[in-house]
Coordinates of C-alpha atoms in Angstrom, one line a residue:
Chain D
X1246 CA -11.6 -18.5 0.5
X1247 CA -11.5 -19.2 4.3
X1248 CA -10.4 -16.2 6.6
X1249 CA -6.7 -16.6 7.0
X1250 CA -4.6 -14.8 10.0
X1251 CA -1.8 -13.8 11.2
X1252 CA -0.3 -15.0 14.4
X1253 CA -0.1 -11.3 15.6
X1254 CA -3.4 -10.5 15.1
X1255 CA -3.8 -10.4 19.0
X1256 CA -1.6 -8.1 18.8
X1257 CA -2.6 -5.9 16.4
X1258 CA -6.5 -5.4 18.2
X1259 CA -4.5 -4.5 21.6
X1260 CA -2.8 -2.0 20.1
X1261 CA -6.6 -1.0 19.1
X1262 CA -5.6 -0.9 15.1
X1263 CA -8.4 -0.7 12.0
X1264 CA -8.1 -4.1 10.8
X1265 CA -9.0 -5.0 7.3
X1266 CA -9.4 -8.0 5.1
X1267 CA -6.7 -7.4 2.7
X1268 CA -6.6 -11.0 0.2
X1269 CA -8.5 -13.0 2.8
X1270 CA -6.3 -12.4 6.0
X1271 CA -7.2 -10.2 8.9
X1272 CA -4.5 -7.2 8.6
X1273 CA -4.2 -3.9 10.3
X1274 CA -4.6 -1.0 8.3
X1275 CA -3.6 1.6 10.4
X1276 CA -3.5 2.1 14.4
X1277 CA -3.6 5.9 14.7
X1278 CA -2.5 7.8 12.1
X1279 CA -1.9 6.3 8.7
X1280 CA 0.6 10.1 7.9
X1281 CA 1.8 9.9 10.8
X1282 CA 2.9 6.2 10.5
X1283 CA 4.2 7.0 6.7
X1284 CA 6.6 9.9 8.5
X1285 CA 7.9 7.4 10.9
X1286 CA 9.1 5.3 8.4
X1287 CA 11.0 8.4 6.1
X1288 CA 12.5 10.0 9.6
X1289 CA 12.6 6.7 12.0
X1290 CA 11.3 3.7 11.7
X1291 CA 8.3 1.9 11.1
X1292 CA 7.1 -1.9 12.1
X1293 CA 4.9 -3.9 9.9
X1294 CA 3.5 -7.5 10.4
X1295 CA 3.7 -8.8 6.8
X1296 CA 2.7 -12.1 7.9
X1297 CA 0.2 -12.6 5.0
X1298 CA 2.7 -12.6 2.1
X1299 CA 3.1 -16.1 1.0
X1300 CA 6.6 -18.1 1.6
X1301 CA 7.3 -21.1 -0.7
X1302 CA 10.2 -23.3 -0.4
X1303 CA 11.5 -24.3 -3.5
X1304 CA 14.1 -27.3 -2.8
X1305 CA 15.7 -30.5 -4.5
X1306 CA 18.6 -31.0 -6.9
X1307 CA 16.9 -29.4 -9.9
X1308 CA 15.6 -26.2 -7.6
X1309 CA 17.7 -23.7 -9.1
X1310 CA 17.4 -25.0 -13.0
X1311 CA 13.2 -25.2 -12.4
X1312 CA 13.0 -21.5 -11.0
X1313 CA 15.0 -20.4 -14.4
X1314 CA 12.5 -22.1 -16.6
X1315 CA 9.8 -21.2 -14.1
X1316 CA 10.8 -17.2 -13.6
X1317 CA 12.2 -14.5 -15.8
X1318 CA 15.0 -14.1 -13.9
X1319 CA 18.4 -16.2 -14.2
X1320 CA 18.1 -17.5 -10.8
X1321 CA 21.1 -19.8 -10.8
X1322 CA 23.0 -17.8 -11.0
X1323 CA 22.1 -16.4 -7.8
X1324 CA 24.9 -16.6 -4.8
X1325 CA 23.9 -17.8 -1.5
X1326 CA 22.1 -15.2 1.0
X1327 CA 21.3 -13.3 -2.2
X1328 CA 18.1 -11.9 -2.6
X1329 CA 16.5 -10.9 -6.1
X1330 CA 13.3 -9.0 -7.2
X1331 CA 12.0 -11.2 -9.9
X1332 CA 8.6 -12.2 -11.8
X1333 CA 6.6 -15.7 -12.8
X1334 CA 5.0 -14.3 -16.2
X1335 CA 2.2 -16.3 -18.7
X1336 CA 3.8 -17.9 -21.8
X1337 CA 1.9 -14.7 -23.3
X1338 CA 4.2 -12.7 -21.2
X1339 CA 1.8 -10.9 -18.8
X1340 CA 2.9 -10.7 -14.8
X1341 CA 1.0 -13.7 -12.9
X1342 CA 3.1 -12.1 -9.8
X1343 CA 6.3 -10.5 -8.8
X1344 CA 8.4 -12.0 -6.2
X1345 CA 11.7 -11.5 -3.8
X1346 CA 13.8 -15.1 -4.2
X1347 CA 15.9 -15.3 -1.3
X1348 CA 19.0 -18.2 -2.3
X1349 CA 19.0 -20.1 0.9
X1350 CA 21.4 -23.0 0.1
X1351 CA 22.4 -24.2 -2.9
X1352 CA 19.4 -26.2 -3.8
X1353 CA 17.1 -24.3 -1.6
X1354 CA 15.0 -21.2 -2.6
X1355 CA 11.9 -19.6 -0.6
X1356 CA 9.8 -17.6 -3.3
X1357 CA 8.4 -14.8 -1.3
X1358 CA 4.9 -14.0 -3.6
X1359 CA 2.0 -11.4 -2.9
X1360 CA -1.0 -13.2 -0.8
X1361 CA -3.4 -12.4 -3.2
X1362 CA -1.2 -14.8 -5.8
X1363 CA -0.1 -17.2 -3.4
X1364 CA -2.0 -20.2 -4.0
X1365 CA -2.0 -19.2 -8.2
X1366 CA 2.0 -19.1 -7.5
X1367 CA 2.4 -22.3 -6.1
X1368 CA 0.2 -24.0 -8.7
X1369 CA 2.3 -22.9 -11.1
X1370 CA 5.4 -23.3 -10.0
X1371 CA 4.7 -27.1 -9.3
X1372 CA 2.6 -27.3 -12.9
X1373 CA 6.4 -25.4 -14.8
X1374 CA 8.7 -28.5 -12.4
X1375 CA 6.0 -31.4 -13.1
X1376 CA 6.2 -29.7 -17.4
X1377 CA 10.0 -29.4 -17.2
X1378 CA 11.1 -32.5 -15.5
X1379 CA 12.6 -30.7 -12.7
X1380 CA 13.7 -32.5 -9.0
X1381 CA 12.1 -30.0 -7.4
X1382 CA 9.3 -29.5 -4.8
X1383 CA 7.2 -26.3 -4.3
X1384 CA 6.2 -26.2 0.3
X1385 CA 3.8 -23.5 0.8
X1386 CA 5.5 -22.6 4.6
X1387 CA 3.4 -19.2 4.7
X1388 CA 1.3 -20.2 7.8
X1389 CA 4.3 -21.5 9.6
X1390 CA 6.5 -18.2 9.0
X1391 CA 5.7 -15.2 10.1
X1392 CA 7.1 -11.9 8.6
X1393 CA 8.2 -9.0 10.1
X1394 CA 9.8 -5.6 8.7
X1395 CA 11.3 -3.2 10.0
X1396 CA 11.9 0.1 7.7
X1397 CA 13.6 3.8 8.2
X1398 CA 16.8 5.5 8.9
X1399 CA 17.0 3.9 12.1
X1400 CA 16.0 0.1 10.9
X1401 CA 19.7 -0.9 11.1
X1402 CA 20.6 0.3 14.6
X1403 CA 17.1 -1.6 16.0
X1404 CA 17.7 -4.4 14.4
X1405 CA 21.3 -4.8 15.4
X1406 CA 20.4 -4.4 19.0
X1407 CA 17.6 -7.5 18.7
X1408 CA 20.6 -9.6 17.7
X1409 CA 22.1 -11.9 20.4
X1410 CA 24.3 -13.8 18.3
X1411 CA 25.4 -12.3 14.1
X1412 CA 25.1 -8.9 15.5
X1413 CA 27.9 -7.8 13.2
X1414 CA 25.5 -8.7 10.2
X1415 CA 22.5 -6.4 9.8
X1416 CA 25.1 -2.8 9.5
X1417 CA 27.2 -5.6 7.2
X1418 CA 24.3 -6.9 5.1
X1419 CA 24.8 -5.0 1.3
X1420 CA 20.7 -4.1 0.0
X1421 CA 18.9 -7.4 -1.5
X1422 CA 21.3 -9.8 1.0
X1423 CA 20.2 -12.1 3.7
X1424 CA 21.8 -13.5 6.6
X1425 CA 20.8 -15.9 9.6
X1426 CA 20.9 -14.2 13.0
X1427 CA 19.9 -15.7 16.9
X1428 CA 17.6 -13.2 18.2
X1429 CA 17.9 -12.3 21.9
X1430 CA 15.6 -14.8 23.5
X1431 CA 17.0 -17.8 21.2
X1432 CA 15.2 -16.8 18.5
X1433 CA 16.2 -17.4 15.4
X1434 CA 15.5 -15.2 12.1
X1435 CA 16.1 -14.9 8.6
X1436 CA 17.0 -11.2 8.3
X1437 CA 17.2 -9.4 4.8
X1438 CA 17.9 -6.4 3.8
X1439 CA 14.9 -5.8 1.9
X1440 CA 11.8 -3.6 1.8
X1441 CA 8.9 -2.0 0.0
X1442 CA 9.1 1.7 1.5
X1443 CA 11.9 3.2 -0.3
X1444 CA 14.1 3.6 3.1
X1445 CA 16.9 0.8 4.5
X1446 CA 15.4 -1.3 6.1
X1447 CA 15.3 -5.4 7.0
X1448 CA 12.7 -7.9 6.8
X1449 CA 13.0 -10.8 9.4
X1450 CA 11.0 -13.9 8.5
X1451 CA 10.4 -16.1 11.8
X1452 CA 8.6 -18.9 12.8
X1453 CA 4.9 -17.8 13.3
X1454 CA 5.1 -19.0 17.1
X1455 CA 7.4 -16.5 18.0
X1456 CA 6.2 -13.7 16.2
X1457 CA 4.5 -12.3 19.0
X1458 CA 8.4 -11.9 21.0
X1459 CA 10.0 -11.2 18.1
X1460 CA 7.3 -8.1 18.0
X1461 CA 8.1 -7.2 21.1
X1462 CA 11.6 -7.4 21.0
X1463 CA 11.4 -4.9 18.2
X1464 CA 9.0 -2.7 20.0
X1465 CA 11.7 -2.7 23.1
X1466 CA 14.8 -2.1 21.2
X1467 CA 13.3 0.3 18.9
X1468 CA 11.0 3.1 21.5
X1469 CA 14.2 4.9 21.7
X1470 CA 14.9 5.3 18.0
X1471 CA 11.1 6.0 17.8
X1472 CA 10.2 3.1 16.2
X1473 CA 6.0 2.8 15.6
X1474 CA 3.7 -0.1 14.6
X1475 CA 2.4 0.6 10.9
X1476 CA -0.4 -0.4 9.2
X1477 CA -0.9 -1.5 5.0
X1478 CA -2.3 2.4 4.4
X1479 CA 1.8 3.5 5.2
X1480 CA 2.6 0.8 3.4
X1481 CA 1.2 1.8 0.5
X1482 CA 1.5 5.0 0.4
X1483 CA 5.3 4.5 0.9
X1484 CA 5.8 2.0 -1.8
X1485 CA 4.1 4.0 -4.0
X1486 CA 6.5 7.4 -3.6
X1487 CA 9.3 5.0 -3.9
X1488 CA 7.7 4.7 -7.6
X1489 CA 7.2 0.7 -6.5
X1490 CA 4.4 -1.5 -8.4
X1491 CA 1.4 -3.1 -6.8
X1492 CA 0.5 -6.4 -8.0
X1493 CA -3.2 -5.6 -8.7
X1494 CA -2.4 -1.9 -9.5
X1495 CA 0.8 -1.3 -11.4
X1496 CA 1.2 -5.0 -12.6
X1497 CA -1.2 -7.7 -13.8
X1498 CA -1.5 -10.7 -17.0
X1499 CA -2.7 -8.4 -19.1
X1500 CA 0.5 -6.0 -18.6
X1501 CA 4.3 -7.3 -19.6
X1502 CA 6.9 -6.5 -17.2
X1503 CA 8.5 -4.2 -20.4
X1504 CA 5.0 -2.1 -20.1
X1505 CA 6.1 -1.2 -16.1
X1506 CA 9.4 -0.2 -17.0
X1507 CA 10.9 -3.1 -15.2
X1508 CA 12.2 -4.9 -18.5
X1509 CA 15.2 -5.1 -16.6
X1510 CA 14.2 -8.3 -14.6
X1511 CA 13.9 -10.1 -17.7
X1512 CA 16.9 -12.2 -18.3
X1513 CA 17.4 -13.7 -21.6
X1514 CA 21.1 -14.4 -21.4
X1515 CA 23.6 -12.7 -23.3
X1516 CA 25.9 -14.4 -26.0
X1517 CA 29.2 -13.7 -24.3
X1518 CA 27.6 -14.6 -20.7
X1519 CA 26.3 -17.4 -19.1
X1520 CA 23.8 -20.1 -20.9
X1521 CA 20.3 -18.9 -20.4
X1522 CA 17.8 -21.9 -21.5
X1523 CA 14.1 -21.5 -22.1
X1524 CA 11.6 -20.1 -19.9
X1525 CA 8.1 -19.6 -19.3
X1526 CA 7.2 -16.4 -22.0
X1527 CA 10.7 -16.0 -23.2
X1528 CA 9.4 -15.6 -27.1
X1529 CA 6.6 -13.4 -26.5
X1530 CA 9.2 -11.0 -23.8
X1531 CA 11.6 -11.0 -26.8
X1532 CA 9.3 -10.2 -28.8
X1533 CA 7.9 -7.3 -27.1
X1534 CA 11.1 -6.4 -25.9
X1535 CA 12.0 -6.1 -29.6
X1536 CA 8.9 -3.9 -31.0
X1537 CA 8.2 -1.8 -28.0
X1538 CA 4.9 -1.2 -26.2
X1539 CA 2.8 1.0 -26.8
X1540 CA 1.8 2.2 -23.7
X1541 CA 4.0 2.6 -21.0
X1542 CA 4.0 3.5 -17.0
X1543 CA 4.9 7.2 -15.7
X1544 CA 4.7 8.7 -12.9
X1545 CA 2.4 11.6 -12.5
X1546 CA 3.1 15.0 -10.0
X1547 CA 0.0 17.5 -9.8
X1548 CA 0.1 21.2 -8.4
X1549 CA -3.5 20.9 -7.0
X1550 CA -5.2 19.2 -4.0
X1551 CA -7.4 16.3 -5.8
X1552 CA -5.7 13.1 -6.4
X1553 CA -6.6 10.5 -9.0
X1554 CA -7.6 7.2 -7.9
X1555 CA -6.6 4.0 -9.4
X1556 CA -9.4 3.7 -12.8
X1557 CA -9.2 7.3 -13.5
X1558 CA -8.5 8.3 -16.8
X1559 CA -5.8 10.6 -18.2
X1560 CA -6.2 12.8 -21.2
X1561 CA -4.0 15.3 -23.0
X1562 CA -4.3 19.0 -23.9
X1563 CA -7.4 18.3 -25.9
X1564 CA -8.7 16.5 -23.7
X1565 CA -8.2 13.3 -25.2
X1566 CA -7.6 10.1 -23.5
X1567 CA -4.1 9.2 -23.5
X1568 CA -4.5 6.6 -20.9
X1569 CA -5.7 5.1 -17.0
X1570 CA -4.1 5.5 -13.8
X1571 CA -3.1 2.6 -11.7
X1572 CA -2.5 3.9 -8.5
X1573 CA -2.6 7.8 -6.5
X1574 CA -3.1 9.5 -3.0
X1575 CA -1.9 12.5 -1.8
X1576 CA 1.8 12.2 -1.1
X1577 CA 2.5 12.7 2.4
X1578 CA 6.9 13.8 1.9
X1579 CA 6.1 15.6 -1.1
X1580 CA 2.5 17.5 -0.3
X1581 CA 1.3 16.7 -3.3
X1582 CA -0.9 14.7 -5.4
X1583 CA 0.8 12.0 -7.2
X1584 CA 0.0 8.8 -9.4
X1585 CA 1.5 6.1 -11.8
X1586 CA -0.2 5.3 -15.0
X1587 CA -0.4 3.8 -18.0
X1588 CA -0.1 6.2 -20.7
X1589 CA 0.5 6.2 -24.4
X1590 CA 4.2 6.4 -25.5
X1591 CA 3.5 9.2 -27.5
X1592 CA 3.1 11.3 -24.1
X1593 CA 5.1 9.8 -21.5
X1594 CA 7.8 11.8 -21.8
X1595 CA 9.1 13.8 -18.0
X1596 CA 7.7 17.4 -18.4
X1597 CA 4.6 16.3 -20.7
X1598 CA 1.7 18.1 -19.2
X1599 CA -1.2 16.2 -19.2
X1600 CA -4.4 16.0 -16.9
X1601 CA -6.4 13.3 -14.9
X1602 CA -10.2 13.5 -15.0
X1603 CA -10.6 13.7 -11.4
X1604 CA -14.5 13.0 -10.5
X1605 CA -15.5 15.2 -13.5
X1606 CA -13.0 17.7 -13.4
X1607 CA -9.7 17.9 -15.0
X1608 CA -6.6 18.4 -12.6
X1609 CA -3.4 19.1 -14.5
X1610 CA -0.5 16.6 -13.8
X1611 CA 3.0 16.9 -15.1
X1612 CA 5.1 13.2 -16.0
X1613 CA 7.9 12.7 -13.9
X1614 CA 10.6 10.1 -14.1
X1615 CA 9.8 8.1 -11.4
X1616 CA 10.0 7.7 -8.1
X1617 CA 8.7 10.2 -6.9
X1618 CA 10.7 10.0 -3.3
X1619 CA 14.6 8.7 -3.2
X1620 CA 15.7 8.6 0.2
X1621 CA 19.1 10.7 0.6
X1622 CA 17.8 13.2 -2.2
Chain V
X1289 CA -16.2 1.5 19.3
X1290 CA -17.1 5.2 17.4
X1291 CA -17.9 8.1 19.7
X1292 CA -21.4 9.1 18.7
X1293 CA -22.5 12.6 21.4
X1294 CA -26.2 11.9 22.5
X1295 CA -26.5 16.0 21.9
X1296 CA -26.5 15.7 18.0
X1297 CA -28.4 14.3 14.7
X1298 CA -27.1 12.2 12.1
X1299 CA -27.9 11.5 8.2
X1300 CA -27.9 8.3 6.7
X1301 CA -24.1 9.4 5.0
X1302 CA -22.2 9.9 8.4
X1303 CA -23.1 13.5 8.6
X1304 CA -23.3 15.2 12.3
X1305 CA -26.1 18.3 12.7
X1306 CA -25.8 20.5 15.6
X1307 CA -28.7 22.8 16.6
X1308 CA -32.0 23.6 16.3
X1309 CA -33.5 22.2 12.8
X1310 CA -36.6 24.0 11.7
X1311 CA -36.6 27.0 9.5
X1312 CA -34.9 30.3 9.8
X1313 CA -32.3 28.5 12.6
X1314 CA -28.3 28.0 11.7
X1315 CA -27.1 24.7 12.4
X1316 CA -23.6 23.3 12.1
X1317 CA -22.8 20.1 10.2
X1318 CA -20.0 18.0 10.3
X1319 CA -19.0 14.0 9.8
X1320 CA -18.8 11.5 12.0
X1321 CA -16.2 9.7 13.9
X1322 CA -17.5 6.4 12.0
X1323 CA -16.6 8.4 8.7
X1324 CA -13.3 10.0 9.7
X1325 CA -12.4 6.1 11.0
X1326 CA -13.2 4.5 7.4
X1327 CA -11.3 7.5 5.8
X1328 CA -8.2 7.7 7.8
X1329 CA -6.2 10.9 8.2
X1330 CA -8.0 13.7 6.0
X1331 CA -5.7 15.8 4.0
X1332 CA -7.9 18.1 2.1
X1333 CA -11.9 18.9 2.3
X1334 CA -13.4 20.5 -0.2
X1335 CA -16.4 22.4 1.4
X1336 CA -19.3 24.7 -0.3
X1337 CA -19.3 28.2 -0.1
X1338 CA -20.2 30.6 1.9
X1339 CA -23.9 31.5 0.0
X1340 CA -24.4 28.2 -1.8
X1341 CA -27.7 26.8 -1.6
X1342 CA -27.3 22.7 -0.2
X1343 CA -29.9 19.9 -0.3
X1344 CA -30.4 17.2 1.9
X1345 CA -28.4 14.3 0.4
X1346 CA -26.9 15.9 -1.9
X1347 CA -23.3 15.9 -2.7
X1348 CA -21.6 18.9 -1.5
X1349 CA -17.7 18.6 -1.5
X1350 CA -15.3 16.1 -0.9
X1351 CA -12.9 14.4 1.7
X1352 CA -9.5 13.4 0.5
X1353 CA -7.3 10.6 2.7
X1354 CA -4.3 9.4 2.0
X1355 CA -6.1 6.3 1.3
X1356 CA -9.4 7.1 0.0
X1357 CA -11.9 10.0 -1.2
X1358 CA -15.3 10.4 0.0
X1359 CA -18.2 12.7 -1.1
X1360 CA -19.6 15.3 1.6
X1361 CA -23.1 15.0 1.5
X1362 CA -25.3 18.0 3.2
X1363 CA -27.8 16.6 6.2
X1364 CA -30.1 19.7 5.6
X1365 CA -31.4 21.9 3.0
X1366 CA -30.8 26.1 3.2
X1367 CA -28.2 28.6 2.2
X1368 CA -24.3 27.9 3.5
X1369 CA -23.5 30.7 6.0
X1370 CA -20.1 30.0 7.2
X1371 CA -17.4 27.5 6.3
X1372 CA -14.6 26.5 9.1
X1373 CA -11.5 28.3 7.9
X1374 CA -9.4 25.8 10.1
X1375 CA -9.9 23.3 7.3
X1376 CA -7.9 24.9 4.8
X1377 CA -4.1 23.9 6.7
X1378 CA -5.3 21.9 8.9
X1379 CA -7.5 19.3 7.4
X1380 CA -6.8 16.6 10.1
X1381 CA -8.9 18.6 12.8
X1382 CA -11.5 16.0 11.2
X1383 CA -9.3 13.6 12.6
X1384 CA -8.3 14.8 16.2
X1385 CA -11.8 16.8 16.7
X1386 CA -14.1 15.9 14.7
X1387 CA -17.4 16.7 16.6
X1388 CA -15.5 19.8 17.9
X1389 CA -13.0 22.2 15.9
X1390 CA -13.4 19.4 12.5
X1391 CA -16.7 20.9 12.0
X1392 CA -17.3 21.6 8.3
X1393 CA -19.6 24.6 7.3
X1394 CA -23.3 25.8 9.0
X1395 CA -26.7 25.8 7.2
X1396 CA -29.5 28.3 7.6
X1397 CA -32.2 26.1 7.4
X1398 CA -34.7 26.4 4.9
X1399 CA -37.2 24.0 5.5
X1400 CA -37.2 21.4 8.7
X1401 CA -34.7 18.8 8.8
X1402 CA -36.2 15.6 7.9
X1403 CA -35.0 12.2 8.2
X1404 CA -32.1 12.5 10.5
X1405 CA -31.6 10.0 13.2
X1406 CA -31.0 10.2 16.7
X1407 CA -28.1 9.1 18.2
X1408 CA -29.7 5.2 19.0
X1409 CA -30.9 5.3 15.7
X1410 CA -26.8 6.0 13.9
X1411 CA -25.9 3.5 17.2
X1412 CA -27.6 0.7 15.5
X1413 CA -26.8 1.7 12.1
X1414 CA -23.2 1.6 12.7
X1415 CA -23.2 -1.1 14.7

């Protein structure tokens, strides 16, 4: 895969960050302090240049009806300037990605997916609307848009003060709603309040030729309410205390979105509600849905220092292996190690004490419902 | 660019050694700005104790980031005299000072350093 990069990436080495390949774009990981950028974000606010998730515009007469054969989500049912946290699953019902559809007109969707999955998203999406006979077509617009968030307490008064013309929008906007703003400069963005850090927060999706201004109009409206730059180590670290998946981590095809604890997202129509046709894994979801699995994702809170690492394994009070972390790091808010994982139903019950083998030695870790943060709590 | 002081030695594991390394001498050991770079902010070091016998290149404790763990190998072989108490609450001295006040522990040596570079030497390694 060739190198891709963000239009900010100029940016990014003068404000002398670590930059890392993350999916085969050039991203920063951090420009000081990875902590001290996560704090920002839970006290302030926090700027991240999220340039490399994909953007796909799904248009045409037949947009909406394709996305609810293609998705597990009822997406036309959708109102404009919604926003919705859905998935594309395998017929055999395992995650291929999850996604944020933002309803943009009637017959016009963009399908924001993780870079990693971009290009398997958009093959898939077009294969599902080519199977279906849907008037639909998939644009992959992910070079030409640049994304920018900004995240923390103080998102909403920064990004109210970039606002030339819709300022009355971004304190208006309910969470998982959109709205089209003119920057000052006559910029235009697509603002949403949407996020991945467990604060309030908006992401503004932009053309990639202005993402440079629109940068530094955040920066200049935003000192004050000490706003800071933030790199992908914040950003996971973040997501994860919010109890959020990562595709990769949390979620993958060999996972169903029941097994995450995000069965939820899986519409299947109710018989006093709206029609709900086929789609794309529906009888294996039902299925599942119907039996159970038997493992299931938790949240895991130890009293020590060590953290388990994604791969570690997590046994019981014999010592037996009861199942595999997907994701941990010390947790910055809460001082402590924490970690989601798969484990068997048997022991995912909140208060089950269990124990990761950490490197060889066993460090005891209670289940928690998660998250493990909630802003306001 | 990593800082890397033209006064110390460094191991082939991003290890710092300050001192005099043949036998019988106390030198203090630490990691480098290359290794607190690829870590990120430390947030707990496990160190040996005070009395443990290291070897050089073997694992001797850990380093905990928010977004990573690495293993603490020792540059030098000899008996741990002293362990920086700083470390316990205030792990990201690593970070803000780490060829100063982030040191780690100090070594009597008991046998001569061998195989440590000098700083052109970790300069092109790192490179």
């Amino acid at each position: 895969m060739s190198e891709l990069s963000t239009p900010l990436l100029d940016k990014h080495r003068e404000l002398g960050a670590t930059i890392v390949d993350f999916a085969g774009w050039q991203m920063p990981l951090r420009y000081t302090s990875d902590v001290a950028e996560h704090h920002a974000v839970r006290t302030a606010a926090g700027l991240f240049d999220l340039s490399h998730m994909g953007e796909l515009m799904v248009t045409g007469p037949d947009a909406a009806a394709a996305l609810d054969y293609a998705l597990v989500g009822h997406m036309s049912r959708m109102k404009l300037w919604a926003a919705k946290y859905t998935m594309i699953c395998t017929p055999q019902g395992g995650v291929l990605d999850d996604l944020v559809v933002y309803r943009r007109d009637w017959e016009h969707f963009m399908v924001v997916a993780n870079a990693s999955n971009r290009e398997t998203v958009v093959e898939e999406l077009r294969a599902r609307i080519a199977a279906g006979g849907f008037d639909a077509e998939v644009a992959d617009e992910t070079a030409a848009i640049a994304l920018i968030a900004v995240q923390g307490p103080r998102a909403v008064d920064i990004v109210t003060a970039m606002c030339e013309i819709g300022a009355e929008d971004p304190p208006a906007l309910k969470y998982y709603t959109a709205a089209n703003v003119l920057l000052h400069g006559g910029m235009h963005a697509f603002v949403a309040r949407t996020g991945y850090t467990g604060e309030d927060g908006f992401e503004l999706f932009v053309p990639a030729d202005l993402a440079a201004d629109v940068w530094d109009l955040a920066v200049a409206h935003g000192a004050d309410a000490g706003l800071v730059p933030c790199g992908l180590a914040s950003r996971d670290s973040l997501r994860l205390e919010a109890g959020m998946p990562l595709y990769g981590n949390e979620l993958s095809r060999d996972r169903s979105p029941f097994e995450a604890g995000l069965g939820r997202v899986v519409n299947f129509g109710r018989a006093d509600g709206p029609e709900r046709g086929d789609f794309v894994g529906r009888d294996t979801l039902a299925a599942v849905k119907g039996s159970g699995t038997a493992e299931v994702l938790v949240g895991l809170v130890g009293e020590g220092r060590r953290a388990a690492r994604a791969g570690y394994t997590v046994v019981d009070a014999d010592g037996a292996t009861v199942g595999v972390v997907t994701s941990g790091l010390p947790s910055p808010t809460l001082g402590k190690p924490v970690a989601m994982a798969y484990v068997a139903r048997s022991h995912a019950e909140p208060g089950t004490e269990l124990a990761a083998d950490v490197r060889g030695r066993r460090e005891p870790m209670r289940v928690i419902a998660l998250p493990f943060y909630r802003r306001g709590a | 660019m990593a800082e890397i002081p033209d006064n110390l030695l460094y191991s082939e594991e991003h290890e710092w050694v300050r001192g005099d390394v043949s036998p019988g001498s106390v030198v203090t050991v630490g990691i480098t700005d290359y290794a607190a770079d690829a870590l990120g902010d430390v947030v707990y070091v496990e160190a040996p104790s005070v009395g443990d016998e290291v070897k050089a290149g073997d694992v001797c404790g850990e380093l905990e980031s928010t977004k990573a763990v690495s293993e603490l190998y020792s540059p030098v072989t000899g008996a741990v005299t002293e362990v920086n108490p700083q470390l316990e609450n205030a792990p990201d001295l690593i970070n803000s000072d780490v060829y100063g006040e982030g040191w780690i522990f100090k070594v009597e040596l008991s046998e001569s350093a061998q195989d440590l570079m000098d700083p052109d030497e970790y300069a092109d390694k790192t490179e």
